[in-house]
Structure formats: structure tokens, C-alpha cells
mmCIF file of C-alpha atoms and ligand atoms in Angstrom:
data_model
loop_
_atom_site.group_PDB
_atom_site.id
_atom_site.type_symbol
_atom_site.label_atom_id
_atom_site.label_comp_id
_atom_site.label_asym_id
_atom_site.label_seq_id
_atom_site.Cartn_x
_atom_site.Cartn_y
_atom_site.Cartn_z
ATOM 1 C CA UNK A 1 1.086 -42.769 23.708
ATOM 2 C CA UNK A 2 -1.003 -40.665 21.368
ATOM 3 C CA UNK A 3 -4.170 -38.716 22.257
ATOM 4 C CA UNK A 4 -7.470 -40.537 21.780
ATOM 5 C CA UNK A 5 -11.164 -39.966 22.485
ATOM 6 C CA UNK A 6 -12.659 -41.967 25.350
ATOM 7 C CA UNK A 7 -16.247 -43.119 25.905
ATOM 8 C CA UNK A 8 -17.557 -45.292 28.732
ATOM 9 C CA UNK A 9 -20.462 -47.577 27.803
ATOM 10 C CA UNK A 10 -23.110 -48.576 30.334
ATOM 11 C CA UNK A 11 -24.737 -51.284 28.185
ATOM 12 C CA UNK A 12 -23.783 -53.539 25.284
ATOM 13 C CA UNK A 13 -26.116 -51.594 22.996
ATOM 14 C CA UNK A 14 -24.614 -48.234 23.911
ATOM 15 C CA UNK A 15 -21.134 -49.715 23.354
ATOM 16 C CA UNK A 16 -22.032 -50.830 19.833
ATOM 17 C CA UNK A 17 -23.587 -47.433 19.137
ATOM 18 C CA UNK A 18 -20.382 -45.733 20.281
ATOM 19 C CA UNK A 19 -18.263 -48.106 18.179
ATOM 20 C CA UNK A 20 -20.367 -47.340 15.076
ATOM 21 C CA UNK A 21 -20.192 -43.587 15.620
ATOM 22 C CA UNK A 22 -16.437 -43.639 16.224
ATOM 23 C CA UNK A 23 -15.502 -45.272 12.894
ATOM 24 C CA UNK A 24 -12.689 -47.668 11.990
ATOM 25 C CA UNK A 25 -9.988 -46.269 14.321
ATOM 26 C CA UNK A 26 -11.902 -47.349 17.421
ATOM 27 C CA UNK A 27 -10.917 -50.062 19.923
ATOM 28 C CA UNK A 28 -12.836 -51.763 22.698
ATOM 29 C CA UNK A 29 -11.287 -51.468 26.151
ATOM 30 C CA UNK A 30 -12.192 -54.259 28.575
ATOM 31 C CA UNK A 31 -9.602 -55.419 31.135
ATOM 32 C CA UNK A 32 -6.932 -53.319 29.402
ATOM 33 C CA UNK A 33 -4.221 -55.925 29.913
ATOM 34 C CA UNK A 34 -3.320 -56.070 26.216
ATOM 35 C CA UNK A 35 -4.548 -52.785 24.756
ATOM 36 C CA UNK A 36 -2.655 -50.507 27.149
ATOM 37 C CA UNK A 37 0.558 -52.460 26.549
ATOM 38 C CA UNK A 38 0.244 -52.152 22.799
ATOM 39 C CA UNK A 39 -0.655 -48.464 22.984
ATOM 40 C CA UNK A 40 2.464 -47.766 25.060
ATOM 41 C CA UNK A 41 4.520 -49.594 22.443
ATOM 42 C CA UNK A 42 2.823 -47.511 19.709
ATOM 43 C CA UNK A 43 1.648 -50.716 18.018
ATOM 44 C CA UNK A 44 -1.980 -49.833 18.659
ATOM 45 C CA UNK A 45 -2.876 -46.182 18.107
ATOM 46 C CA UNK A 46 -6.685 -45.964 18.317
ATOM 47 C CA UNK A 47 -8.320 -42.631 17.585
ATOM 48 C CA UNK A 48 -10.986 -43.532 20.148
ATOM 49 C CA UNK A 49 -11.601 -46.119 22.839
ATOM 50 C CA UNK A 50 -14.953 -47.467 24.053
ATOM 51 C CA UNK A 51 -14.677 -48.752 27.616
ATOM 52 C CA UNK A 52 -16.935 -51.747 28.367
ATOM 53 C CA UNK A 53 -15.167 -52.575 31.607
ATOM 54 C CA UNK A 54 -18.203 -51.723 33.772
ATOM 55 C CA UNK A 55 -21.035 -53.062 31.617
ATOM 56 C CA UNK A 56 -22.940 -55.275 34.098
ATOM 57 C CA UNK A 57 -24.700 -57.426 31.474
ATOM 58 C CA UNK A 58 -21.315 -58.673 30.185
ATOM 59 C CA UNK A 59 -19.886 -59.718 33.551
ATOM 60 C CA UNK A 60 -21.393 -63.046 34.486
ATOM 61 C CA UNK A 61 -20.823 -66.787 34.448
ATOM 62 C CA UNK A 62 -23.777 -69.190 34.156
ATOM 63 C CA UNK A 63 -23.113 -72.925 34.354
ATOM 64 C CA UNK A 64 -26.643 -73.981 35.357
ATOM 65 C CA UNK A 65 -28.051 -75.072 31.968
ATOM 66 C CA UNK A 66 -26.826 -77.392 29.235
ATOM 67 C CA UNK A 67 -24.095 -74.902 28.341
ATOM 68 C CA UNK A 68 -21.307 -73.096 30.163
ATOM 69 C CA UNK A 69 -21.962 -69.427 29.454
ATOM 70 C CA UNK A 70 -19.234 -66.828 29.978
ATOM 71 C CA UNK A 71 -20.154 -63.182 29.531
ATOM 72 C CA UNK A 72 -17.462 -61.370 27.560
ATOM 73 C CA UNK A 73 -16.638 -59.317 30.650
ATOM 74 C CA UNK A 74 -16.206 -62.330 32.990
ATOM 75 C CA UNK A 75 -12.741 -62.281 34.585
ATOM 76 C CA UNK A 76 -10.225 -65.024 33.951
ATOM 77 C CA UNK A 77 -9.698 -65.638 37.677
ATOM 78 C CA UNK A 78 -13.444 -65.968 38.313
ATOM 79 C CA UNK A 79 -13.884 -68.404 35.416
ATOM 80 C CA UNK A 80 -10.938 -70.513 36.607
ATOM 81 C CA UNK A 81 -12.364 -70.698 40.142
ATOM 82 C CA UNK A 82 -15.970 -71.456 39.221
ATOM 83 C CA UNK A 83 -16.782 -74.797 40.923
ATOM 84 C CA UNK A 84 -18.478 -76.355 37.878
ATOM 85 C CA UNK A 85 -15.616 -75.313 35.600
ATOM 86 C CA UNK A 86 -13.019 -76.623 38.063
ATOM 87 C CA UNK A 87 -14.665 -79.949 38.776
ATOM 88 C CA UNK A 88 -16.302 -80.846 35.476
ATOM 89 C CA UNK A 89 -14.026 -79.145 32.927
ATOM 90 C CA UNK A 90 -10.493 -79.181 34.382
ATOM 91 C CA UNK A 91 -9.029 -78.380 30.935
ATOM 92 C CA UNK A 92 -10.812 -75.019 30.997
ATOM 93 C CA UNK A 93 -9.804 -74.205 34.558
ATOM 94 C CA UNK A 94 -6.173 -75.282 34.030
ATOM 95 C CA UNK A 95 -5.833 -73.321 30.800
ATOM 96 C CA UNK A 96 -6.908 -70.201 32.676
ATOM 97 C CA UNK A 97 -4.681 -70.817 35.708
ATOM 98 C CA UNK A 98 -1.626 -71.428 33.552
ATOM 99 C CA UNK A 99 -1.999 -68.136 31.690
ATOM 100 C CA UNK A 100 -0.487 -64.783 32.627
ATOM 101 C CA UNK A 101 -0.093 -63.782 36.303
ATOM 102 C CA UNK A 102 -2.526 -63.550 39.219
ATOM 103 C CA UNK A 103 -2.840 -59.780 38.794
ATOM 104 C CA UNK A 104 -3.548 -60.098 35.071
ATOM 105 C CA UNK A 105 -6.065 -62.919 35.573
ATOM 106 C CA UNK A 106 -8.005 -60.712 37.998
ATOM 107 C CA UNK A 107 -8.281 -57.944 35.387
ATOM 108 C CA UNK A 108 -8.375 -59.764 32.033
ATOM 109 C CA UNK A 109 -11.755 -60.684 30.537
ATOM 110 C CA UNK A 110 -13.137 -63.599 28.550
ATOM 111 C CA UNK A 111 -13.657 -61.531 25.400
ATOM 112 C CA UNK A 112 -10.259 -59.856 25.646
ATOM 113 C CA UNK A 113 -8.609 -63.218 26.205
ATOM 114 C CA UNK A 114 -9.972 -64.472 22.884
ATOM 115 C CA UNK A 115 -8.723 -61.376 21.091
ATOM 116 C CA UNK A 116 -5.213 -61.068 22.531
ATOM 117 C CA UNK A 117 -2.499 -60.407 19.978
ATOM 118 C CA UNK A 118 0.671 -62.319 19.194
ATOM 119 C CA UNK A 119 3.830 -62.164 21.287
ATOM 120 C CA UNK A 120 6.069 -62.330 18.169
ATOM 121 C CA UNK A 121 9.152 -60.370 19.254
ATOM 122 C CA UNK A 122 9.417 -58.605 15.906
ATOM 123 C CA UNK A 123 5.793 -57.493 16.122
ATOM 124 C CA UNK A 124 6.344 -56.077 19.599
ATOM 125 C CA UNK A 125 9.871 -54.842 18.915
ATOM 126 C CA UNK A 126 8.708 -52.051 16.606
ATOM 127 C CA UNK A 127 11.038 -50.352 14.138
ATOM 128 C CA UNK A 128 13.402 -51.258 12.557
ATOM 129 C CA UNK A 129 11.959 -54.777 12.183
ATOM 130 C CA UNK A 130 9.825 -55.630 9.177
ATOM 131 C CA UNK A 131 6.449 -56.944 10.262
ATOM 132 C CA UNK A 132 3.453 -57.397 7.968
ATOM 133 C CA UNK A 133 1.123 -57.594 10.933
ATOM 134 C CA UNK A 134 2.244 -54.272 12.429
ATOM 135 C CA UNK A 135 3.043 -52.525 9.164
ATOM 136 C CA UNK A 136 1.288 -54.246 6.222
ATOM 137 C CA UNK A 137 3.531 -54.808 3.197
ATOM 138 C CA UNK A 138 6.785 -54.272 5.103
ATOM 139 C CA UNK A 139 7.809 -57.959 5.105
ATOM 140 C CA UNK A 140 8.368 -60.464 7.886
ATOM 141 C CA UNK A 141 11.587 -60.456 9.895
ATOM 142 C CA UNK A 142 10.623 -63.655 11.721
ATOM 143 C CA UNK A 143 10.521 -65.907 8.663
ATOM 144 C CA UNK A 144 14.152 -66.759 8.021
ATOM 145 C CA UNK A 145 15.108 -64.860 11.185
ATOM 146 C CA UNK A 146 14.966 -65.891 14.832
ATOM 147 C CA UNK A 147 12.031 -68.255 14.320
ATOM 148 C CA UNK A 148 12.182 -70.302 17.537
ATOM 149 C CA UNK A 149 8.761 -69.071 18.584
ATOM 150 C CA UNK A 150 7.103 -69.291 15.183
ATOM 151 C CA UNK A 151 4.054 -71.373 14.373
ATOM 152 C CA UNK A 152 4.075 -74.728 12.592
ATOM 153 C CA UNK A 153 0.477 -74.660 11.364
ATOM 154 C CA UNK A 154 -1.625 -72.079 9.540
ATOM 155 C CA UNK A 155 1.414 -70.103 8.423
ATOM 156 C CA UNK A 156 1.841 -68.161 5.186
ATOM 157 C CA UNK A 157 4.710 -66.443 3.374
ATOM 158 C CA UNK A 158 3.538 -63.227 5.052
ATOM 159 C CA UNK A 159 3.383 -64.297 8.707
ATOM 160 C CA UNK A 160 4.049 -67.258 10.994
ATOM 161 C CA UNK A 161 3.193 -65.671 14.344
ATOM 162 C CA UNK A 162 1.781 -67.903 17.067
ATOM 163 C CA UNK A 163 -1.637 -67.228 18.523
ATOM 164 C CA UNK A 164 -0.766 -66.757 22.206
ATOM 165 C CA UNK A 165 -3.891 -67.820 24.109
ATOM 166 C CA UNK A 166 -4.374 -70.811 26.418
ATOM 167 C CA UNK A 167 -8.093 -70.794 27.272
ATOM 168 C CA UNK A 168 -9.094 -70.585 23.577
ATOM 169 C CA UNK A 169 -7.097 -73.789 22.934
ATOM 170 C CA UNK A 170 -9.346 -75.564 25.430
ATOM 171 C CA UNK A 171 -12.437 -73.862 23.999
ATOM 172 C CA UNK A 172 -11.644 -74.892 20.417
ATOM 173 C CA UNK A 173 -11.443 -78.527 21.501
ATOM 174 C CA UNK A 174 -15.034 -78.291 22.790
ATOM 175 C CA UNK A 175 -18.165 -77.195 20.960
ATOM 176 C CA UNK A 176 -17.907 -73.460 21.519
ATOM 177 C CA UNK A 177 -19.921 -70.651 19.988
ATOM 178 C CA UNK A 178 -19.477 -66.899 20.225
ATOM 179 C CA UNK A 179 -22.404 -64.452 20.335
ATOM 180 C CA UNK A 180 -21.629 -61.072 18.808
ATOM 181 C CA UNK A 181 -23.618 -57.811 18.822
ATOM 182 C CA UNK A 182 -23.358 -55.344 15.937
ATOM 183 C CA UNK A 183 -25.413 -52.430 14.586
ATOM 184 C CA UNK A 184 -27.721 -54.896 12.781
ATOM 185 C CA UNK A 185 -28.313 -57.064 15.827
ATOM 186 C CA UNK A 186 -26.899 -60.282 17.230
ATOM 187 C CA UNK A 187 -25.150 -63.074 15.339
ATOM 188 C CA UNK A 188 -23.562 -66.343 16.447
ATOM 189 C CA UNK A 189 -20.484 -68.045 15.009
ATOM 190 C CA UNK A 190 -18.535 -71.154 15.980
ATOM 191 C CA UNK A 191 -15.295 -70.199 17.739
ATOM 192 C CA UNK A 192 -13.445 -71.830 14.818
ATOM 193 C CA UNK A 193 -14.735 -69.006 12.596
ATOM 194 C CA UNK A 194 -13.620 -66.131 14.843
ATOM 195 C CA UNK A 195 -9.845 -66.206 14.195
ATOM 196 C CA UNK A 196 -8.280 -65.944 10.734
ATOM 197 C CA UNK A 197 -5.101 -67.523 9.424
ATOM 198 C CA UNK A 198 -2.723 -64.792 8.262
ATOM 199 C CA UNK A 199 -2.753 -65.508 4.498
ATOM 200 C CA UNK A 200 -1.674 -62.336 2.723
ATOM 201 C CA UNK A 201 -3.461 -60.083 5.288
ATOM 202 C CA UNK A 202 -1.834 -60.914 8.649
ATOM 203 C CA UNK A 203 -2.995 -57.626 10.106
ATOM 204 C CA UNK A 204 -6.616 -58.893 9.921
ATOM 205 C CA UNK A 205 -6.728 -61.390 12.778
ATOM 206 C CA UNK A 206 -10.426 -62.043 13.285
ATOM 207 C CA UNK A 207 -13.754 -61.946 11.468
ATOM 208 C CA UNK A 208 -15.041 -59.394 13.982
ATOM 209 C CA UNK A 209 -15.896 -55.997 12.497
ATOM 210 C CA UNK A 210 -14.703 -52.808 14.265
ATOM 211 C CA UNK A 211 -18.289 -51.960 15.260
ATOM 212 C CA UNK A 212 -19.017 -55.385 16.755
ATOM 213 C CA UNK A 213 -18.769 -56.504 20.370
ATOM 214 C CA UNK A 214 -18.436 -60.029 21.741
ATOM 215 C CA UNK A 215 -21.352 -60.595 24.118
ATOM 216 C CA UNK A 216 -20.731 -64.108 25.441
ATOM 217 C CA UNK A 217 -18.952 -67.399 24.866
ATOM 218 C CA UNK A 218 -21.030 -70.574 25.127
ATOM 219 C CA UNK A 219 -19.645 -74.087 25.547
ATOM 220 C CA UNK A 220 -21.925 -77.113 25.037
ATOM 221 C CA UNK A 221 -21.616 -79.385 28.075
ATOM 222 C CA UNK A 222 -20.166 -82.842 27.471
ATOM 223 C CA UNK A 223 -19.454 -85.837 29.741
ATOM 224 C CA UNK A 224 -15.921 -85.805 28.253
ATOM 225 C CA UNK A 225 -15.258 -82.631 30.246
ATOM 226 C CA UNK A 226 -14.492 -84.602 33.424
ATOM 227 C CA UNK A 227 -11.821 -86.565 31.594
ATOM 228 C CA UNK A 228 -9.914 -83.521 30.420
ATOM 229 C CA UNK A 229 -6.573 -81.809 30.964
ATOM 230 C CA UNK A 230 -4.525 -78.855 29.760
ATOM 231 C CA UNK A 231 -0.758 -79.328 29.600
ATOM 232 C CA UNK A 232 1.494 -76.385 28.790
ATOM 233 C CA UNK A 233 5.266 -76.395 28.338
ATOM 234 C CA UNK A 234 7.094 -73.072 28.376
ATOM 235 C CA UNK A 235 10.558 -71.645 28.936
ATOM 236 C CA UNK A 236 9.758 -70.932 32.604
ATOM 237 C CA UNK A 237 7.009 -72.397 34.723
ATOM 238 C CA UNK A 238 5.178 -69.139 35.418
ATOM 239 C CA UNK A 239 4.064 -66.059 33.526
ATOM 240 C CA UNK A 240 5.182 -67.262 30.110
ATOM 241 C CA UNK A 241 3.548 -68.227 26.849
ATOM 242 C CA UNK A 242 3.396 -71.801 25.562
ATOM 243 C CA UNK A 243 6.092 -73.367 23.446
ATOM 244 C CA UNK A 244 3.604 -76.198 23.031
ATOM 245 C CA UNK A 245 0.337 -76.970 24.786
ATOM 246 C CA UNK A 246 -2.514 -79.427 24.458
ATOM 247 C CA UNK A 247 -6.103 -79.342 25.650
ATOM 248 C CA UNK A 248 -7.689 -82.771 25.538
ATOM 249 C CA UNK A 249 -10.946 -84.359 26.687
ATOM 250 C CA UNK A 250 -11.839 -88.022 26.464
ATOM 251 C CA UNK A 251 -14.773 -90.244 27.353
ATOM 252 C CA UNK A 252 -13.771 -93.841 28.056
ATOM 253 C CA UNK A 253 -15.926 -96.994 28.365
ATOM 254 C CA UNK A 254 -15.460 -99.250 31.415
ATOM 255 C CA UNK A 255 -13.497 -101.526 29.066
ATOM 256 C CA UNK A 256 -11.010 -98.685 28.578
ATOM 257 C CA UNK A 257 -11.976 -97.952 24.968
ATOM 258 C CA UNK A 258 -12.220 -94.280 23.978
ATOM 259 C CA UNK A 259 -15.704 -93.256 22.792
ATOM 260 C CA UNK A 260 -15.150 -89.499 22.444
ATOM 261 C CA UNK A 261 -11.991 -87.436 22.036
ATOM 262 C CA UNK A 262 -11.363 -83.681 21.678
ATOM 263 C CA UNK A 263 -7.872 -82.284 21.082
ATOM 264 C CA UNK A 264 -6.668 -78.698 20.654
ATOM 265 C CA UNK A 265 -3.018 -77.695 20.383
ATOM 266 C CA UNK A 266 -1.481 -74.354 21.321
ATOM 267 C CA UNK A 267 1.812 -72.478 21.002
ATOM 268 C CA UNK A 268 2.236 -73.937 17.523
ATOM 269 C CA UNK A 269 -0.418 -72.398 15.258
ATOM 270 C CA UNK A 270 -1.523 -69.001 14.009
ATOM 271 C CA UNK A 271 -4.988 -69.461 15.529
ATOM 272 C CA UNK A 272 -6.592 -71.856 18.044
ATOM 273 C CA UNK A 273 -6.007 -75.234 16.393
ATOM 274 C CA UNK A 274 -8.155 -78.350 16.698
ATOM 275 C CA UNK A 275 -6.921 -81.661 15.292
ATOM 276 C CA UNK A 276 -9.893 -83.860 14.267
ATOM 277 C CA UNK A 277 -7.639 -86.476 12.627
ATOM 278 C CA UNK A 278 -5.900 -87.096 15.960
ATOM 279 C CA UNK A 279 -9.293 -87.366 17.686
ATOM 280 C CA UNK A 280 -10.450 -89.952 15.141
ATOM 281 C CA UNK A 281 -7.211 -91.894 15.596
ATOM 282 C CA UNK A 282 -8.130 -92.418 19.273
ATOM 283 C CA UNK A 283 -11.817 -93.282 19.036
ATOM 284 C CA UNK A 284 -12.360 -97.032 19.358
ATOM 285 C CA UNK A 285 -8.857 -97.521 20.795
ATOM 286 C CA UNK A 286 -7.737 -98.123 24.379
ATOM 287 C CA UNK A 287 -5.585 -95.363 25.890
ATOM 288 C CA UNK A 288 -2.130 -96.910 25.850
ATOM 289 C CA UNK A 289 1.274 -95.219 25.658
ATOM 290 C CA UNK A 290 1.383 -96.249 21.997
ATOM 291 C CA UNK A 291 -2.102 -94.960 21.079
ATOM 292 C CA UNK A 292 -1.514 -91.668 22.929
ATOM 293 C CA UNK A 293 1.850 -91.164 21.203
ATOM 294 C CA UNK A 294 0.226 -92.026 17.869
ATOM 295 C CA UNK A 295 -2.500 -89.408 18.427
ATOM 296 C CA UNK A 296 0.257 -86.848 19.058
ATOM 297 C CA UNK A 297 2.026 -87.861 15.858
ATOM 298 C CA UNK A 298 -1.191 -87.538 13.869
ATOM 299 C CA UNK A 299 -1.805 -84.114 15.455
ATOM 300 C CA UNK A 300 1.569 -82.903 14.186
ATOM 301 C CA UNK A 301 1.318 -84.332 10.672
ATOM 302 C CA UNK A 302 1.701 -81.482 8.200
ATOM 303 C CA UNK A 303 3.747 -79.298 10.569
ATOM 304 C CA UNK A 304 5.929 -76.763 8.723
ATOM 305 C CA UNK A 305 8.861 -75.901 10.986
ATOM 306 C CA UNK A 306 11.538 -73.363 10.113
ATOM 307 C CA UNK A 307 15.171 -73.444 11.295
ATOM 308 C CA UNK A 308 14.974 -72.986 15.080
ATOM 309 C CA UNK A 309 11.478 -74.255 15.941
ATOM 310 C CA UNK A 310 11.744 -77.817 14.654
ATOM 311 C CA UNK A 311 12.047 -79.000 18.281
ATOM 312 C CA UNK A 312 8.394 -78.052 18.775
ATOM 313 C CA UNK A 313 7.258 -81.036 16.694
ATOM 314 C CA UNK A 314 8.587 -83.695 19.073
ATOM 315 C CA UNK A 315 7.773 -81.512 22.081
ATOM 316 C CA UNK A 316 4.197 -81.070 20.881
ATOM 317 C CA UNK A 317 3.727 -84.803 20.274
ATOM 318 C CA UNK A 318 4.854 -85.530 23.842
ATOM 319 C CA UNK A 319 2.612 -82.802 25.247
ATOM 320 C CA UNK A 320 -0.445 -84.302 23.513
ATOM 321 C CA UNK A 321 0.447 -87.768 24.833
ATOM 322 C CA UNK A 322 0.975 -86.418 28.359
ATOM 323 C CA UNK A 323 -2.318 -84.528 28.357
ATOM 324 C CA UNK A 324 -4.096 -87.707 27.181
ATOM 325 C CA UNK A 325 -2.503 -89.701 29.990
ATOM 326 C CA UNK A 326 -3.770 -87.240 32.621
ATOM 327 C CA UNK A 327 -7.193 -86.950 30.991
ATOM 328 C CA UNK A 328 -7.503 -90.734 30.764
ATOM 329 C CA UNK A 329 -6.780 -91.105 34.493
ATOM 330 C CA UNK A 330 -9.459 -88.538 35.288
ATOM 331 C CA UNK A 331 -11.979 -90.159 32.924
ATOM 332 C CA UNK A 332 -11.482 -93.513 34.661
ATOM 333 C CA UNK A 333 -12.303 -92.164 38.163
HETATM 334 FE FE1 SF4 B 401 5.198 -59.773 12.034
HETATM 335 FE FE2 SF4 B 401 3.977 -62.114 11.726
HETATM 336 FE FE3 SF4 B 401 6.412 -61.791 10.794
HETATM 337 FE FE4 SF4 B 401 6.033 -61.829 13.440
HETATM 338 S S1 SF4 B 401 5.697 -63.535 12.050
HETATM 339 S S2 SF4 B 401 7.319 -60.397 12.261
HETATM 340 S S3 SF4 B 401 4.009 -60.878 13.578
HETATM 341 S S4 SF4 B 401 4.569 -60.694 10.107
#
């Protein structure tokens, strides 16, 4: 690990001031569950770190209004256990419970969870592997290499690394906005505009500037939340990242016809990935094994597998169908 300057912020404003003064080599430290790892691997080498870990105004959860509001410093474990989140938005709670380990969920924050970096083995493996994300312009060892974990959607000739998060897959399926504080004040963007596809600049992963801080994540409440589920398939059933996941929410009439559908898929794209065409394929239909399978097939139309990850297409279709089955049972209660 290399030497770096350290500053502890006591408010969001003082954090942004410290970020601005520090310049482009600065990083925000929240739960530390990703940043410390990457610094030890010499993948991240910030010249300075601004610690927002103890900023009280960031650490809250408010589910009392017409939105679910998660301060950027809210802990994953607390969000997963919140009674409103558990009972009315099981997809959100399950996506948090199925991520990481108990120890990590106690430390990791909402904002940090959104901004976690890929688990691509070549990215984390360091030299001698070519990696455009770690070392821009060096090439990509994963494309044409051991590509079992690569993405199927949002890929480019420069990078096909999977976005690793679970909770953001559930968030992208709902109407989620992110409030951000910078030197010029506050701005709000839809979650869909936070993460970038790699294009020819895979090292630039978000639209967040170095001197900006995520303040809170807001999710518009919807009756479809009760009929929701998060299904995640991975190589082992604990402490592993998704090979394929699906976050789905449905509202169903007493006749069984779907009136609202939200679908996000994870483990298969370079950013949190919503599939509106699959949602539209369900609306007006009853939830049957055939219609749920069809929605999965529509979700995976346009997938671009490589050599070793082609299995993710069929796996992903089945995961979408399974999540819809569970969500449909919950919606009917
Ligand atoms: Fe690096 Fe992306 Fe290629 Fe992985 S897929 S080696 S992260 S450029």
C-alpha cells in the first residue's frame, strides 16, 4: 500500500470541500469493504482519502413517506432488516441478504454498494494481465481468454466485465433516483444514469465526478413491491457473486392478469440492467410457466456471449422465470 493523505469529514458539505481541495487523486472512504481491498492489491492508489464513515446525516433509513429513502451511509444489514423493506419490498431485502457476508453487510454502505468495482479476475489479478480498466490502453485479457464470468450485455471491444452488485439490480427495476452533492450544490439523476457502459473508456465507470458525494438513494413506493423477489444463482450458495440474477416485481389483478412488471437482471451486464421489453411482454398476460419463460427469453434477446459464458443465457432465462414464479405467488397473497 502506498502513502496517502487522510481527512475525516463531519458533514456532507465538509466532505465535498475536502474532495474539491484534494484534486483528482482523491477517493471517498465509507465502509471500506472495497477500497481497502483494492488499495492492498495496488489497483487503487489514491493520493488522499476523505472518510465519510461517521457523517451522521448520511446514516439513516426513512420509509415513512411515499419513497424509501436510504442515506448513502446506511448499512447493508440495516437496510435488509428494515421492517418496511422486508415486508413490502422483499426483492430489496433479499438482494441485500444474498450479497457478501454478514461481517461485510454490517460495514458496507448504500453508496459504496452502488459504486463497487468489478470482480473480473484479470482486473484484480494485476500484472502481467492486460486490463483496460486497470491500465487504460493495455488491452483486455478477458475477451478471448477465460471469459466464463464475462458480461453478455453492454460490452465493448475494450471491456466485458460484469457489474458485481445485487441491490442495484433490484433498485434499477424500481423507480430509483440518486441525490448527489458537489461543489455547485445538489443534483438528482435516475439510477440508470449513474453507471456507464465501458465503451472505449472502461476505466470511467460512473457519471460521478471525483469531487461529488452520493447523499441518498430514493425509491418511489409501488404496490408491485409486495409481489417481488430476487433470485441469484452462483457457484456456491454463500459469499459469492452472481452468475445470473433477477430482480422482479409484479402487480396482478384478481383474474391473474399482470398489470405492472419490473425486471432487472444481474451477473450478466456491465452495469445494472433493466429489461423493459420483457416487462412489456408480461403486461396483460396471466403468469403461466409459458409467459414467465417467454419474459426470460425476451430479457436475453441480444445477448452477446463469448466462448465459456454461453451457458449464462439459458441460466438467466430460467432465473427470470423462477423469480417471476415466486413474485407471482407473493402478489397473489
Ligand atoms: Fe479488464 Fe474489463 Fe478486460 Fe476484465 S473485461 S480484463 S476488467 S478490460
